[in-house]
Amino acid sequence: EMDFDTVAKYSALHAKPPGLSSQYGTAGFRTKAENLDHTVFRMGLLAVLRSKQTTSTIGVMVTASHNPEEDNGVKLIDPLGEMLAPAWEEYATCLANAEEPELQTVLSDICQKEKVDLQHSAFVVIGRDTRSSSKELSQSVIDGVSALGGQLQDYGLVTTPQLHYMVCCRNTNGNYGRATVEGYYQKLSKAFMALMKQAVTERDGHLCLKVDCANGIGALKLKEMEHYLPKCLRIYIDNDGSKGKLNHLCGADFVKVHQKPPVDLEMKINEKCSSFDGDADRIVYYYNDAAGRFHLLDGDKIATLISTFLKELLVKTGQTLTLAVIQTAYANGSSTHYLEETMKVPVQCAKTGVKHLHHKAKEFDVGIYFEANGHGTVLFSKAAEDKIRHQAENEKDNRKREAAKMLENTIDLINQTVGDAISDLLLIEAILALKGWTVQQWDALYTDLPNRQLKVKVADRRAIDTTDAERQAVTPPGLQEKINALVKKIKQARAFVRPSGTEDVVRVYAEADTQENADNLAHEVSLAVY
Ligand code: NG1
């Protein structure tokens, strides 16, 4: 039996402002921090129920990622470190929107529908980013867990992917790693150093990297990680939170959307730079060339680098494993073309949102997924992982064994639970070192089509419904025809619109043969949206 009196007592301390309504979207709940207290408390409650139902540890992360400092958010992490199951996203929305007197009924309904055995114990792990509101909100999560008698561990300040890692470790008997931040650093640094040992050349200068940490948690954690890394990797951390504001004029999202470097970041000609987002689950690379032109190496280029590397290794091992890259509609057309035509790597398109990409990537032995904005990782099927580890141990042929070992180290270096800026950074640096490539050589794989992303405020963004992995609008009637007509007029053009899952806007994307055409096309499409 649930102790509703206790729940009610706690809930009174986190009362829901009447009328307020929110939705568990692509990235959990996200809104102004001052409207979030009842939601995070209730996510503490929900995490306990999910934990009892799955008899596993569940994670609750307090963050609003790349959103402004005033915002905050909360997301739940499922047993294998994955995003919350879709049915539970709906419960989360119901629970967050229930008025105080309905709370008991909503909780009982969830228990009944999901056959939650209240006798089971519950364990919840909690983490938070560096926002000024995060500490208090994570305290409210703790209240929620306590109200239902759940046990918990508060990891305090961690990156989002670190908390995903903890959840996975705790639910896999330590097979994935130790569930501590030290365990995380040790696992990654060990794999990184093993990979670097396999590098034939360590050309000087290639292992220097400037990292804009968006004035967020990434700065803290990258500094901690550095103690575990070899001296040959020289990292210069900028936007570490000591002067600037979180995500303000910096960070991966700013760089990607504005297609320019963080304001105030000093960049030498051809210097290799990168940006994390506010909770360090995204990374993009960039540099300025001698002519002062800005070059962005986004999630698409990262996916291309990683998949090229992995495909070459798979060929060397002689293993016949399936490999594919999963993108979204935002992937630059040039990247898709390069992967399919030059690399002969199959590409699939999924809906925006990591859970969709993650889901598709699981269909392959090796599934590489990245959103253009720099959020992504690689998934290895259990069978593939077993085969690779077995070969790394037992293969007689030296060349094949070395390749298998490299794959094994890659498996250990990549955070398979979710996109992870720190883990991605280390993998990218290792690949560049192994290939003896500069950032310019990597960039030269293909040239992006000029593109533009815009957001449009509309009365009701839900009026737009899409199909074909969001590349076609089905409603409102006539919109897609208008877009088609605009696209037809321009060379190499592509455009689409979709309602954002994290902001109250409609996003417009356009690419074309020239920047001017891409800008104009995006503008005209946004006019068609009104
Ligand atoms: P929305 O707001 O649904 O476009 C944005 C990103 C997603 C994903 C989520 C979660 C773009 C175009 N969209 O979603 O890729 O990262 O935020 O953070 O970058």
Coordinates of C-alpha atoms in Angstrom, one line a residue, residues 1-4 7 41-58 60 76 78-79 84 88 91-92 95 103-124 144-145 147-151:
E1 CA 0.0 0.0 0.0
M2 CA 1.2 3.5 -0.8
D3 CA 1.5 5.9 2.2
F4 CA -0.6 8.8 0.7
V7 CA 3.1 11.9 0.0
F41 CA 9.3 16.7 -6.9
R42 CA 6.8 14.6 -8.8
M43 CA 9.6 13.2 -11.0
G44 CA 11.2 12.0 -7.8
L45 CA 7.9 10.1 -7.1
L46 CA 7.7 8.7 -10.6
A47 CA 11.4 7.6 -10.5
V48 CA 10.5 5.5 -7.4
L49 CA 7.6 3.8 -9.2
R50 CA 9.7 3.1 -12.3
S51 CA 12.5 1.7 -10.1
K52 CA 10.1 -0.6 -8.3
Q53 CA 8.6 -1.7 -11.6
T54 CA 11.9 -2.5 -13.3
T55 CA 13.6 -3.5 -10.1
S56 CA 16.5 -1.4 -11.3
T57 CA 18.2 1.9 -10.4
I58 CA 16.6 4.9 -12.2
V60 CA 16.9 11.8 -12.4
L76 CA 14.5 10.5 -16.1
D78 CA 15.9 4.2 -17.7
P79 CA 17.7 1.1 -16.4
L84 CA 12.6 7.0 -20.5
W88 CA 6.2 6.5 -19.0
Y91 CA 2.7 9.2 -17.1
A92 CA 5.2 11.9 -16.4
L95 CA 1.7 13.4 -13.0
L103 CA -2.3 13.3 -7.3
Q104 CA -3.3 10.2 -5.4
T105 CA -5.5 8.9 -8.2
V106 CA -2.8 9.5 -10.9
L107 CA -0.2 7.7 -8.8
S108 CA -2.6 4.7 -8.2
D109 CA -3.5 4.6 -11.9
I110 CA 0.2 4.3 -12.9
C111 CA 0.8 1.6 -10.3
Q112 CA -2.2 -0.3 -11.6
K113 CA -1.5 0.0 -15.3
E114 CA 2.1 -0.9 -14.9
K115 CA 1.6 -3.5 -12.2
V116 CA 4.1 -1.8 -9.9
D117 CA 4.8 -3.9 -6.9
L118 CA 5.0 -1.5 -4.0
Q119 CA 6.7 -4.1 -1.9
H120 CA 9.9 -3.9 -4.1
S121 CA 12.6 -1.5 -2.9
A122 CA 13.5 1.5 -5.1
F123 CA 16.8 3.1 -5.8
V124 CA 17.2 6.5 -7.5
G144 CA 9.9 13.1 -4.0
V145 CA 12.0 10.0 -3.7
A147 CA 8.1 10.7 0.1
L148 CA 7.6 7.2 -1.4
G149 CA 10.3 5.7 0.7
G150 CA 12.9 5.2 -2.0
Q151 CA 16.6 5.0 -1.4

